Amino acid sequence: MAMTKNIVLLFTLILFHNLSYTQTQPWQGKFEPIDNMISPPNSYRTASGAPGKAYWQQRADYKIKATLDESNNTITGEETITYYNNSPDDLSYIWIQLEQNVNRKGNEDFGSFYNDIKDSINARQMQFLTRAIDFPAGYSIKYIKDVNGNSMKSLVNNTMMKVLLTEPLKSGSSLSFSIAWSYPITDRSMYFLSREGYEYFPEDDNTVYLIAHWFPRMAVYNDTEGWQNKQFQRLGEFALEFGDYSIEITVPEDHIIASTGILQNSSDVLTKTQQNRLNEARGSFDKPVMIVTKDEAENNEKTKSAKQKTWKFKASNVRDFAFASSRKFLWDAQAVKLSSNTVMAMSFYPKEGLPVWKEESTKAIKNALEVYSDATFDYPYPVAISVNTSNIGMEFPMISFNGGRPKNGKISNAAKQGMIGTIVHEVGHNWFPMIVSSDERKWMWMDEGLNTFLHQRTVAERYPGFRSTTPKSIVPFMSGDKNILRPIMTTSDSELLTQFGNNFYMKPTVGLQMLRNSIVGRELFDQAFKEYANRWKYKHPNPADFFRTLEDASAVDLDWFYRGWFFTTDNVDMELTDVKWFKVNEEEFNNKDQKKTVKLKIEGENSGGKAKDFSSGPEAITMTSTPDGSYGGFLSRIDEPELRKQLSGKNIYEITIKNIGGLVMPVTIEWIFTDGSNEIDTLPAEVWRRNEYEIKKTFLKEKEVSKVNLDPNFEFADTDMKNNTFPKVETPSEFDAFKAKKTNN
């Protein structure tokens, strides 16, 4: 009975302590699991982050015949779609994407981003605002028919078309139907952020056509959302199903086509010389081979053939199809050997891209293929193509349209770096999202952020002299006004135009760099990242799948990081508020019965202040013998004479750090000693678990310290480095010197 009373008393004391604590310390949840913030696991998506045994996804195969009419800049096409319903649901209707409708007057467009008139505005911006020069745009649907030739009813809602089925499409069955359509290709100069269209060259009266999201395409139907029928608003990109493509494209006879897929009829559309050069390129691993030379392209520009020819392509297991067509193209190609296959890297560019495109484009493709393959899985497709355009970069399976062009043959070093970076980035999109097929329209960061992370890794490894993204890059953004900042976990079209580059590209990249370099460790992180890529290639992952896989494959609890970095707008700002220097007073131990305490003066202590530096020397502290009662039931004892011996003459430093910015992170501490040497200690983020606002930590050092710095290598995007040092940096010039030293290092 006495034992029971003791237990009750114990629990009462614990309960009282906890209640007292919660009254004085409000609950702080930075280390709580994010389970309630992400979709729960189920039979389709497991708690480990892998696809479940019941995982399914739809499929759509396409057969398309299309004609490009250069005389009036239109495309006319007929397609047959075979749609496979692998879901457990019966579908009474299907949704089809009609992205070209975004260009129609009156539809949602980017004019709203330029919604303020200024006293000085250039003509192009005025066109964005007013569309004073109107132009035709959008699909004309000629018919939609089933396999028996019967018309199918449809309803168009802006960029989405709903096709009503006379009978439900049963789970496990398929449906074939045909659509005939046409649309006017838009002049890319007419639209801000135009991802496709044509570029006209007045000097030689020729055109380069970049043809993308050009045919009606099946929307995604999945286990987490049902139909992904969110409208296309230009910023958020695409969610698409995988399938096989058989494409026939009819163009003027003197055009060269760069395309997704494998050319099926090279003998019909290429000259013998071009075929021979292409065969030579298949064995050229050290340099590109010119398939179409500058002289040949310039001769091609001079006359416009009235005849046509049809190029035939096939592509397997891709989620989209794009192509470029022009008589202006130079064309080079080179073989790239990966561990499991050989890929043809190819570049297409007008003469205006010379000389830099001939020198750098295919090399950049090769570098991207090799680094990305090593970081994830070998590039599985037969070709990787880079096409030069006037501006922007845009990705599609096996092909990308990339800006960056010299003026009169000259290009600045910064512009050249930008061009190469764009090519690497857009080729890299073949992995994210073209194979690891996340929903770009909803979660832009899942493709742009992950891709930019590997893009920056490629630049660091293959172009070490180039400017690259580091944690310091995101500091100005994270120091911004919290009233307008939004978290990474914001849907693509809901982000402010002025923020989306930082929030969807840069901040996820920096976060992954922190995980790789400073939190998880390179070897473990690289394996976990590769695990995610391989689990979800040719599938549709969600944010929860990514978050869970990294933890599952690393055994590192990262919920605190996801919560702060992805779900909030908190920033990192750690303040080194105090450093105290102690030494154990050895005199008191000369006589066991003597309990002498010596306390040396610390500058400012008498007035209740803190020491500004180490000039007043250490404070002496007393270490007494441990009472037997402190050991409880333990019979063994600490060897106190040995402990005193180990502490003899050594320096004890207690540091106090405050979390000003709200974002918890590991703590990296640099100790600079009086002899000029230095040492680094790193504390894991978990040191903030018991108090998310302030921590104290004690260190034992052989040498005397002259200076202490937090985050000395700018690993964690600390937004205010001025409060990271002890002694404090007193003047701007001192801080600039400190910052310059660290930057140079």
XYZ file of C-alpha atoms in Angstrom:
745
model
C 0.000 0.000 0.000
C 2.892 2.354 0.807
C 4.338 1.636 -2.658
C 1.038 2.602 -4.284
C 0.975 5.900 -2.389
C 4.514 6.656 -3.556
C 3.620 5.969 -7.187
C 0.551 8.210 -6.968
C 2.661 10.933 -5.385
C 5.278 10.593 -8.112
C 2.730 10.936 -10.917
C 1.117 13.881 -9.136
C 4.454 15.646 -8.982
C 5.130 14.921 -12.668
C 1.670 16.168 -13.640
C 2.093 19.316 -11.568
C 5.496 19.944 -13.132
C 4.143 19.519 -16.661
C 1.153 21.777 -15.993
C 3.440 24.424 -14.528
C 5.705 24.152 -17.555
C 2.904 24.521 -20.090
C 1.623 27.590 -18.290
C 4.969 29.330 -18.507
C 6.177 27.815 -21.789
C 3.496 27.805 -24.529
C 3.642 24.791 -26.785
C 6.223 25.172 -29.513
C 5.771 22.812 -32.413
C 8.782 23.193 -34.692
C 9.764 19.566 -34.056
C 6.301 18.071 -34.263
C 5.671 15.554 -37.104
C 4.160 16.963 -40.289
C 1.689 14.066 -40.609
C -1.270 16.441 -40.358
C 0.195 18.682 -43.084
C 0.649 16.089 -45.837
C -1.632 13.488 -47.365
C -1.864 10.294 -45.270
C -0.385 7.027 -46.555
C -2.674 4.424 -48.068
C -2.561 1.369 -50.307
C -1.571 3.562 -53.276
C 1.198 5.535 -51.555
C 2.954 3.959 -48.596
C 4.189 5.469 -45.343
C 7.750 4.895 -46.592
C 7.177 7.213 -49.556
C 7.119 4.436 -52.169
C 4.294 3.547 -54.557
C 1.995 1.044 -52.861
C 0.922 -2.353 -54.135
C -2.374 -0.864 -55.301
C -0.746 2.133 -57.032
C -2.193 2.851 -60.466
C -2.035 5.518 -63.125
C -3.727 6.149 -66.436
C -2.152 5.887 -69.871
C -2.764 7.627 -73.204
C -1.338 6.646 -76.603
C -1.416 9.061 -79.542
C -1.346 8.759 -83.318
C -1.124 12.192 -84.918
C -0.860 13.514 -88.470
C -0.207 17.250 -88.662
C 0.691 19.828 -91.307
C 2.555 23.071 -90.710
C 1.468 25.737 -93.201
C 4.209 28.353 -93.406
C 2.184 30.666 -95.667
C -0.327 31.465 -92.927
C 1.443 30.139 -89.807
C -1.090 27.490 -88.898
C -1.062 23.863 -87.831
C -3.797 21.463 -88.831
C -3.980 17.986 -87.370
C -5.914 14.805 -86.802
C -5.211 12.535 -83.856
C -6.417 9.274 -82.420
C -6.152 8.901 -78.663
C -6.343 5.519 -76.960
C -7.021 6.098 -73.282
C -6.532 3.319 -70.725
C -8.576 3.498 -67.529
C -6.327 1.739 -65.002
C -8.123 3.363 -62.074
C -10.602 1.501 -59.855
C -13.269 4.005 -60.957
C -15.752 4.019 -63.840
C -15.566 7.317 -65.727
C -18.620 8.947 -67.280
C -16.580 11.747 -68.887
C -12.964 12.638 -69.611
C -11.036 15.922 -69.592
C -8.727 17.084 -72.375
C -6.250 19.962 -72.221
C -6.504 22.735 -74.833
C -3.556 24.948 -73.846
C -3.568 26.962 -77.075
C -6.815 28.554 -75.909
C -4.863 30.547 -73.339
C -3.829 32.868 -76.185
C -7.390 33.797 -77.066
C -8.400 37.373 -76.438
C -10.398 37.648 -73.241
C -8.921 34.502 -71.731
C -6.735 34.510 -68.611
C -3.279 35.714 -69.552
C -0.240 37.498 -68.248
C -1.528 40.971 -69.055
C -2.681 41.203 -65.456
C 0.922 41.106 -64.282
C 1.506 44.416 -66.065
C -1.552 46.091 -64.623
C -0.057 49.486 -63.928
C 0.452 52.273 -66.452
C 3.623 54.283 -65.944
C 4.593 57.628 -67.399
C 7.118 55.783 -69.535
C 6.294 52.341 -70.896
C 7.802 50.501 -73.855
C 5.696 49.333 -76.771
C 5.972 45.627 -75.971
C 4.748 46.157 -72.402
C 1.895 48.260 -73.755
C 0.952 45.369 -76.067
C 0.927 43.009 -73.076
C -1.420 45.399 -71.280
C -3.794 46.294 -74.078
C -3.425 43.751 -76.891
C -4.045 46.709 -79.192
C -2.611 44.660 -82.060
C -4.973 41.736 -82.035
C -4.169 38.339 -83.512
C -6.044 35.068 -83.940
C -5.371 32.300 -81.416
C -6.853 29.152 -79.938
C -8.156 25.842 -81.225
C -10.784 25.259 -83.846
C -12.148 21.768 -83.158
C -13.458 20.263 -86.403
C -14.808 17.074 -84.869
C -14.584 14.563 -82.022
C -15.596 11.039 -83.047
C -15.628 7.588 -81.500
C -14.199 4.499 -83.244
C -17.455 4.047 -85.149
C -17.349 7.568 -86.541
C -20.101 8.858 -84.289
C -19.815 12.407 -82.972
C -19.018 12.795 -79.292
C -20.453 15.653 -77.271
C -17.990 18.062 -75.688
C -18.017 21.224 -73.588
C -15.089 23.678 -73.660
C -14.172 25.636 -70.535
C -11.269 27.927 -71.442
C -8.215 25.622 -71.672
C -10.083 22.443 -70.714
C -12.513 20.353 -72.772
C -14.936 17.893 -71.218
C -15.886 14.955 -73.463
C -19.101 13.217 -72.425
C -19.251 9.448 -72.856
C -22.403 7.661 -73.936
C -21.418 4.767 -71.660
C -19.099 4.860 -68.638
C -15.520 3.866 -69.310
C -15.215 0.865 -67.012
C -12.271 0.279 -64.734
C -9.655 -1.765 -66.596
C -10.992 -0.913 -70.064
C -9.814 1.472 -72.795
C -11.345 3.997 -75.154
C -10.238 5.167 -78.609
C -11.512 8.355 -80.202
C -10.389 10.914 -82.777
C -10.112 14.705 -82.822
C -9.515 16.988 -85.822
C -8.251 20.454 -84.988
C -6.280 23.466 -86.126
C -4.900 26.650 -84.624
C -2.918 29.739 -85.669
C 0.656 29.652 -84.358
C 1.350 32.798 -82.336
C 4.240 35.199 -82.780
C 6.370 34.685 -79.657
C 7.183 38.404 -79.496
C 3.492 39.116 -78.842
C 3.391 37.317 -75.499
C 5.254 37.551 -72.246
C 6.716 34.206 -71.142
C 5.721 32.595 -74.438
C 6.767 28.954 -74.290
C 6.097 28.153 -77.940
C 5.164 29.780 -81.248
C 7.248 31.186 -84.058
C 10.200 33.562 -84.301
C 10.443 35.587 -87.479
C 13.799 36.731 -88.933
C 13.142 39.780 -91.176
C 16.703 39.913 -92.538
C 16.318 36.698 -94.520
C 12.499 36.431 -94.388
C 12.513 33.104 -92.590
C 10.925 31.597 -89.514
C 11.835 29.199 -86.730
C 8.841 27.288 -85.390
C 8.840 26.009 -81.808
C 5.810 23.755 -81.588
C 4.679 22.659 -78.133
C 1.411 21.897 -76.301
C 0.144 21.833 -79.853
C -2.350 18.959 -79.820
C -5.309 18.204 -77.522
C -3.899 16.100 -74.661
C -5.418 13.973 -71.941
C -5.532 15.493 -68.477
C -4.277 13.441 -65.536
C -6.710 11.411 -63.457
C -5.109 10.123 -60.250
C -5.685 8.734 -56.766
C -5.137 12.008 -54.888
C -7.132 14.508 -56.910
C -9.295 12.759 -59.454
C -9.167 14.876 -62.623
C -6.380 17.448 -62.662
C -8.384 19.945 -64.707
C -6.940 23.150 -63.314
C -6.890 25.832 -66.016
C -3.628 26.642 -67.810
C -2.607 30.171 -66.788
C 0.919 30.104 -68.287
C 2.877 30.025 -65.023
C 1.864 26.623 -63.704
C 2.879 24.146 -66.361
C 1.597 20.635 -67.012
C 0.289 17.390 -65.585
C 0.338 14.634 -68.205
C -0.015 10.870 -68.652
C 2.619 8.585 -70.166
C 2.074 6.820 -73.467
C 3.446 5.882 -76.880
C 3.439 8.335 -79.780
C 3.370 7.788 -83.530
C 3.671 11.174 -85.241
C 3.720 12.328 -88.865
C 4.605 15.978 -89.462
C 4.339 17.549 -92.910
C 6.442 20.681 -93.434
C 8.043 22.559 -96.359
C 10.534 20.320 -98.144
C 13.556 22.448 -97.199
C 12.790 22.418 -93.442
C 14.785 20.462 -90.874
C 12.864 19.077 -87.890
C 14.155 18.522 -84.356
C 11.748 16.369 -82.398
C 10.885 14.150 -79.499
C 11.356 10.502 -80.496
C 13.250 8.515 -83.112
C 13.117 9.469 -86.780
C 11.561 6.589 -88.690
C 12.110 7.642 -92.322
C 15.524 9.259 -92.498
C 16.033 8.051 -96.072
C 12.954 10.046 -97.151
C 13.770 13.345 -95.449
C 17.584 13.469 -95.170
C 20.138 13.593 -97.955
C 22.674 10.798 -98.300
C 25.329 13.156 -96.965
C 23.249 13.978 -93.900
C 22.562 10.298 -93.250
C 26.277 9.485 -93.480
C 27.180 12.304 -91.111
C 24.524 11.128 -88.659
C 25.993 7.618 -88.737
C 29.433 9.105 -88.113
C 28.083 11.057 -85.132
C 26.793 7.855 -83.549
C 30.413 6.823 -83.075
C 31.798 10.255 -82.172
C 32.161 10.438 -78.378
C 34.729 13.244 -78.131
C 33.230 16.008 -80.305
C 30.087 16.891 -82.276
C 29.729 16.160 -85.981
C 27.990 18.742 -88.196
C 24.957 17.165 -89.850
C 23.891 20.451 -91.491
C 26.688 23.021 -91.872
C 26.529 26.818 -91.829
C 26.984 27.058 -95.592
C 24.238 24.515 -96.191
C 21.844 26.332 -93.824
C 22.557 29.696 -95.455
C 21.908 28.250 -98.915
C 18.694 26.783 -97.551
C 17.555 30.216 -96.382
C 17.740 31.758 -99.860
C 14.916 29.848 -101.516
C 11.601 28.642 -100.150
C 10.443 25.337 -101.509
C 6.804 25.037 -102.564
C 6.969 21.290 -102.027
C 6.360 19.407 -98.799
C 7.724 16.350 -97.065
C 6.579 14.301 -94.113
C 8.797 13.397 -91.181
C 7.786 10.359 -89.128
C 8.711 9.871 -85.484
C 7.986 7.351 -82.750
C 8.435 7.815 -79.024
C 7.798 5.264 -76.292
C 6.730 5.914 -72.703
C 6.813 9.705 -72.806
C 4.361 12.162 -71.316
C 4.460 14.752 -74.102
C 5.745 15.470 -77.600
C 7.254 18.660 -79.079
C 9.206 19.647 -82.176
C 10.944 22.557 -83.901
C 11.022 23.187 -87.641
C 12.941 25.623 -89.857
C 15.052 25.888 -93.002
C 17.496 27.999 -90.987
C 18.805 25.204 -88.784
C 22.398 24.162 -88.443
C 22.528 20.738 -86.812
C 25.281 18.978 -84.876
C 25.299 15.670 -83.005
C 27.515 13.650 -80.677
C 27.243 10.286 -78.907
C 27.239 10.190 -75.103
C 28.100 6.893 -73.422
C 26.268 6.199 -70.164
C 26.655 3.075 -68.049
C 23.629 1.348 -69.568
C 23.107 2.957 -72.962
C 24.334 5.462 -75.545
C 22.444 8.710 -76.166
C 22.653 11.059 -79.140
C 23.118 14.658 -77.947
C 22.062 17.074 -80.689
C 21.780 20.837 -81.161
C 19.771 22.813 -83.719
C 20.353 26.550 -84.141
C 20.148 29.319 -86.734
C 23.342 30.996 -87.910
C 22.542 33.801 -85.469
C 23.580 31.409 -82.694
C 27.156 31.126 -83.959
C 29.790 30.683 -82.772
C 28.802 29.981 -79.166
C 26.053 27.447 -79.916
C 28.371 25.327 -82.022
C 31.009 25.505 -79.278
C 28.881 24.968 -76.176
C 25.362 23.602 -76.699
C 26.008 19.910 -77.300
C 28.794 19.939 -74.716
C 26.295 21.261 -72.155
C 23.833 18.483 -73.080
C 26.582 15.904 -72.550
C 27.501 17.350 -69.146
C 23.882 17.340 -68.009
C 23.307 13.771 -69.201
C 26.334 12.501 -67.309
C 25.839 14.326 -63.998
C 22.074 13.796 -63.768
C 22.419 10.131 -64.706
C 24.977 9.634 -61.965
C 22.740 11.390 -59.414
C 19.504 9.551 -60.297
C 19.266 6.955 -63.090
C 20.654 6.696 -66.597
C 18.878 8.855 -69.139
C 16.628 6.280 -70.829
C 15.713 7.955 -74.113
C 17.652 7.705 -77.399
C 18.140 11.447 -78.037
C 18.539 14.696 -76.085
C 18.088 17.870 -78.137
C 18.737 21.571 -77.536
C 17.140 24.107 -79.910
C 18.177 27.766 -79.882
C 15.519 30.410 -79.467
C 15.563 34.127 -78.783
C 14.714 33.888 -75.086
C 13.398 31.732 -72.258
C 13.991 28.019 -71.753
C 11.321 25.356 -72.024
C 11.498 21.604 -71.645
C 9.779 18.623 -73.222
C 10.686 14.933 -73.450
C 13.982 14.575 -75.356
C 13.895 18.196 -76.602
C 14.186 21.689 -75.117
C 13.968 25.240 -76.454
C 16.765 27.371 -74.989
C 17.471 31.090 -75.041
C 20.866 32.726 -75.232
C 22.154 34.191 -78.464
C 25.189 36.320 -79.324
C 24.932 39.724 -80.970
C 26.982 39.972 -84.139
C 28.808 36.837 -83.075
C 29.834 38.221 -79.667
C 28.500 37.246 -76.261
C 29.451 38.446 -72.798
C 30.774 35.984 -70.262
C 27.658 36.454 -68.110
C 25.339 35.822 -71.070
C 27.345 32.754 -72.044
C 27.065 31.381 -68.525
C 23.337 32.045 -68.619
C 22.985 30.249 -71.953
C 24.894 27.179 -70.795
C 22.999 27.146 -67.510
C 19.694 27.285 -69.382
C 20.646 24.329 -71.588
C 21.758 22.248 -68.598
C 18.577 23.167 -66.736
C 16.160 22.381 -69.558
C 17.878 19.120 -70.496
C 17.745 18.249 -66.788
C 13.976 18.585 -66.850
C 13.925 15.245 -68.669
C 14.304 13.722 -65.188
C 12.047 16.148 -63.330
C 9.194 16.195 -64.406
C 9.367 14.343 -67.731
C 10.174 10.987 -66.093
C 9.657 11.595 -62.364
C 6.317 13.036 -63.377
C 5.100 15.415 -60.690
C 2.179 17.777 -61.170
C 3.738 21.049 -62.377
C 0.448 22.869 -62.410
C 0.036 22.307 -58.677
C 3.539 21.897 -57.208
C 6.039 23.822 -59.301
C 8.823 23.319 -56.739
C 8.759 19.551 -57.241
C 10.130 19.893 -60.762
C 11.810 23.308 -60.783
C 13.371 23.013 -57.341
C 14.664 19.458 -57.694
C 15.878 20.147 -61.207
C 17.630 23.392 -60.242
C 19.351 21.511 -57.416
C 20.910 19.062 -59.911
C 21.455 21.839 -62.452
C 23.562 23.674 -59.845
C 25.411 20.463 -59.040
C 26.214 20.074 -62.747
C 27.485 23.647 -62.940
C 29.612 23.162 -59.816
C 31.171 19.953 -61.158
C 31.566 20.800 -64.851
C 31.801 24.619 -64.860
C 33.526 25.449 -61.551
C 34.287 29.019 -62.632
C 30.610 29.847 -63.144
C 28.504 31.696 -60.630
C 26.286 29.220 -58.810
C 23.473 29.138 -56.277
C 24.475 28.783 -52.622
C 22.628 29.384 -49.333
C 23.813 32.986 -49.488
C 21.825 33.432 -52.719
C 18.474 33.166 -50.949
C 19.250 35.585 -48.085
C 17.810 38.756 -49.708
C 14.548 36.938 -50.477
C 14.206 35.388 -47.016
C 14.943 38.753 -45.428
C 11.887 40.197 -47.184
C 8.548 41.418 -45.890
C 6.769 38.497 -44.214
C 3.431 40.137 -45.022
C 3.841 39.284 -48.694
C 6.161 36.255 -48.621
C 4.562 32.871 -49.207
C 5.835 29.384 -48.372
C 7.219 26.954 -50.943
C 4.093 24.826 -50.482
C 2.058 27.229 -52.598
C 0.411 26.192 -55.857
C 2.119 27.344 -59.033
C -0.342 29.966 -60.252
C -0.956 31.405 -56.780
C 2.553 32.761 -56.369
C 3.439 36.402 -56.955
C 5.342 36.797 -60.217
C 8.083 38.677 -58.360
C 8.565 35.734 -55.966
C 8.110 32.553 -57.959
C 11.742 32.318 -59.108
C 13.011 32.453 -55.544
C 10.234 30.378 -54.024
C 9.982 27.562 -56.570
C 13.554 27.403 -57.910
C 16.059 28.914 -55.501
C 14.674 28.198 -52.034
C 14.073 24.452 -52.674
C 17.536 24.234 -54.239
C 19.195 25.830 -51.228
C 17.168 23.597 -48.909
C 18.386 20.481 -50.688
C 21.955 21.806 -50.622
C 21.658 22.243 -46.855
C 20.353 18.697 -46.462
C 23.118 17.268 -48.632
C 26.067 19.280 -47.369
C 25.264 20.091 -43.761
C 22.358 18.090 -42.301
C 22.117 14.563 -43.736
C 25.560 14.256 -45.320
C 26.445 13.755 -48.963
C 26.665 9.986 -49.191
C 23.452 9.304 -47.310
C 21.542 12.140 -48.981
C 22.669 11.158 -52.474
C 21.476 7.607 -51.915
C 18.123 8.818 -50.570
C 17.631 11.261 -53.443
C 18.446 8.517 -55.932
C 15.962 6.249 -54.159
C 13.209 8.819 -54.661
C 14.040 9.231 -58.355
C 14.041 5.495 -58.986
C 10.898 4.800 -56.960
C 8.914 7.381 -58.898
C 10.301 7.298 -62.431
C 7.430 7.033 -64.935
C 5.015 7.676 -62.042
C 3.256 10.646 -60.426
C 4.737 11.555 -57.001
C 3.308 14.100 -54.571
C 5.189 16.194 -51.975
C 4.456 13.635 -49.239
C 6.129 10.907 -51.306
C 9.281 12.991 -51.606
C 9.371 13.975 -47.934
C 8.781 10.419 -46.727
C 11.300 8.817 -49.077
C 14.163 11.059 -47.945
C 13.495 10.121 -44.327
C 12.893 6.457 -45.115
C 16.171 6.107 -47.017
C 18.332 8.153 -44.630
C 17.008 7.368 -41.105
C 17.164 11.108 -40.422
C 14.130 12.827 -38.904
C 13.581 15.781 -41.235
C 10.058 16.836 -40.300
C 11.445 19.871 -38.469
C 13.208 20.908 -41.680
C 10.216 20.325 -43.971
C 7.925 22.181 -41.556
C 10.103 25.278 -41.381
C 11.634 25.443 -44.855
C 8.667 24.344 -46.984
C 5.577 25.307 -44.962
C 6.553 28.663 -43.408
C 8.200 31.938 -44.344
C 10.466 31.914 -41.285
C 14.116 32.709 -41.859
C 17.394 31.720 -40.241
C 18.821 34.381 -37.949
C 20.870 33.076 -35.048
C 22.354 35.554 -32.613
C 25.436 34.743 -30.584
C 24.300 36.670 -27.522
C 26.964 35.691 -25.010
C 30.206 33.732 -24.581
C 31.490 33.037 -21.058
C 35.007 31.803 -20.354
C 35.698 29.640 -17.290
C 38.528 27.688 -15.716
C 38.182 25.269 -12.810
C 39.796 26.694 -9.655
C 42.475 24.165 -8.731
C 43.408 25.693 -5.355
C 40.229 24.467 -3.708
C 41.174 20.827 -4.282
C 44.540 20.988 -2.507
C 42.752 20.400 0.780
C 39.566 18.288 0.710
C 38.132 20.073 3.711
C 38.754 23.490 2.211
C 35.776 24.908 0.314
C 37.388 27.942 -1.205
C 35.756 29.656 -4.175
C 37.681 32.155 -6.268
C 35.723 34.316 -8.733
C 37.589 36.580 -11.084
C 36.090 39.819 -12.340
C 34.436 39.863 -15.754
C 34.185 43.206 -17.500
C 30.796 44.751 -16.949
C 29.695 42.118 -14.459
C 29.389 44.485 -11.524
C 26.871 46.549 -13.457
C 24.884 43.501 -14.528
C 26.230 43.579 -18.092
C 28.002 40.979 -20.222
C 31.640 40.722 -21.159
C 32.348 42.384 -24.484
C 35.482 40.331 -25.167
C 37.973 37.984 -23.478
C 40.339 40.685 -22.197
C 39.385 40.278 -18.517
C 40.377 36.632 -18.471
C 38.432 33.579 -17.318
C 36.039 33.275 -14.425
C 37.150 30.693 -11.870
C 34.512 28.139 -10.939
C 34.365 25.640 -8.103
C 34.045 21.928 -8.738
C 33.132 20.110 -5.520
C 33.072 16.408 -4.741
C 29.883 14.605 -5.734
C 27.682 13.566 -2.759
C 26.911 9.859 -2.604
C 23.219 10.627 -2.840
C 23.656 12.004 -6.357
C 24.574 8.536 -7.591
C 21.306 7.026 -6.475
C 21.682 3.254 -6.490
C 24.851 3.215 -8.598
C 27.798 1.641 -6.790
C 30.489 2.865 -9.179
C 31.886 6.405 -8.928
C 33.412 8.908 -11.356
C 37.195 9.073 -10.999
C 37.177 12.637 -9.709
C 40.979 13.052 -9.448
C 41.238 12.001 -13.124
C 38.445 14.417 -14.059
C 40.260 17.248 -12.267
C 43.446 16.251 -14.047
C 41.728 16.374 -17.443
C 40.298 19.819 -16.679
C 43.560 21.205 -15.307
C 44.644 24.280 -17.232
C 41.913 23.876 -19.825
C 39.310 26.387 -20.937
C 35.566 25.986 -20.577
C 33.326 28.140 -22.771
C 29.587 28.521 -22.375
C 27.858 30.073 -25.370
C 24.303 31.413 -25.543
C 22.515 31.500 -28.919
C 19.117 33.002 -29.654
C 16.830 32.036 -32.519
C 15.748 35.422 -33.874
C 14.422 34.384 -37.300
C 12.233 31.516 -36.120
C 13.720 28.803 -38.347
C 15.608 26.108 -36.437
C 18.804 24.828 -38.014
C 21.994 23.064 -37.000
C 24.529 25.349 -35.334
C 28.035 25.585 -36.753
C 30.554 27.252 -34.434
C 34.006 28.405 -35.455
C 36.564 28.887 -32.674
C 39.521 31.096 -33.527
C 42.326 30.650 -31.017
C 44.908 33.156 -29.818
C 47.637 31.319 -31.754
C 45.752 31.887 -35.031
C 44.470 28.338 -35.470
C 40.775 27.504 -35.697
C 38.355 24.653 -35.064
C 34.745 23.868 -36.033
C 32.023 22.349 -33.865
C 28.592 21.459 -35.259
C 25.450 20.964 -33.202
C 22.448 19.213 -34.776
C 19.149 21.057 -35.120
C 17.788 18.893 -32.310
C 19.580 21.109 -29.760
C 16.553 23.437 -30.143
C 14.020 20.779 -29.117
C 13.585 21.873 -25.504
C 13.763 25.578 -26.168
C 13.210 26.822 -29.701
C 14.241 30.383 -28.858
C 17.457 30.121 -26.863
C 20.107 27.485 -26.169
C 23.224 27.301 -24.041
C 26.077 24.913 -24.756
C 29.373 24.221 -22.988
C 32.680 23.372 -24.709
C 36.063 22.307 -23.397
C 39.076 23.699 -25.297
C 42.808 23.169 -24.865
C 43.640 26.607 -26.256
C 42.432 30.047 -25.363
C 39.884 31.553 -27.743
C 40.142 35.001 -29.260
C 36.957 34.930 -31.384
C 33.797 32.863 -31.954
C 31.730 32.866 -35.167
C 28.404 31.213 -36.009
C 27.779 29.739 -39.477
C 31.259 30.762 -40.651
C 30.831 29.249 -44.126
C 27.300 30.577 -44.763
C 25.819 27.074 -44.823
C 22.371 27.978 -43.500
C 21.343 31.238 -45.190
C 21.590 33.271 -41.997
C 20.018 36.613 -42.850
C 22.030 38.724 -40.391
C 25.685 37.812 -40.026
C 26.421 40.905 -37.947
C 25.087 39.206 -34.793
C 27.029 35.968 -35.358
C 30.348 36.919 -33.787
C 31.942 37.339 -30.364
C 33.484 39.757 -29.700
C 30.795 41.692 -31.543
C 31.645 43.332 -34.859
C 31.387 46.983 -33.958
C 31.745 48.791 -37.297
C 30.519 48.133 -40.859
C 34.093 48.021 -42.095
C 34.942 45.258 -39.610
C 31.938 43.225 -40.755
C 32.746 43.787 -44.437
C 36.277 42.530 -43.819
C 34.928 39.461 -42.022
C 32.391 38.791 -44.790
C 35.000 39.223 -47.534
C 37.335 36.804 -45.772
C 34.610 34.141 -45.567
C 33.496 34.739 -49.143
C 37.025 34.294 -50.431
C 37.408 31.127 -48.407
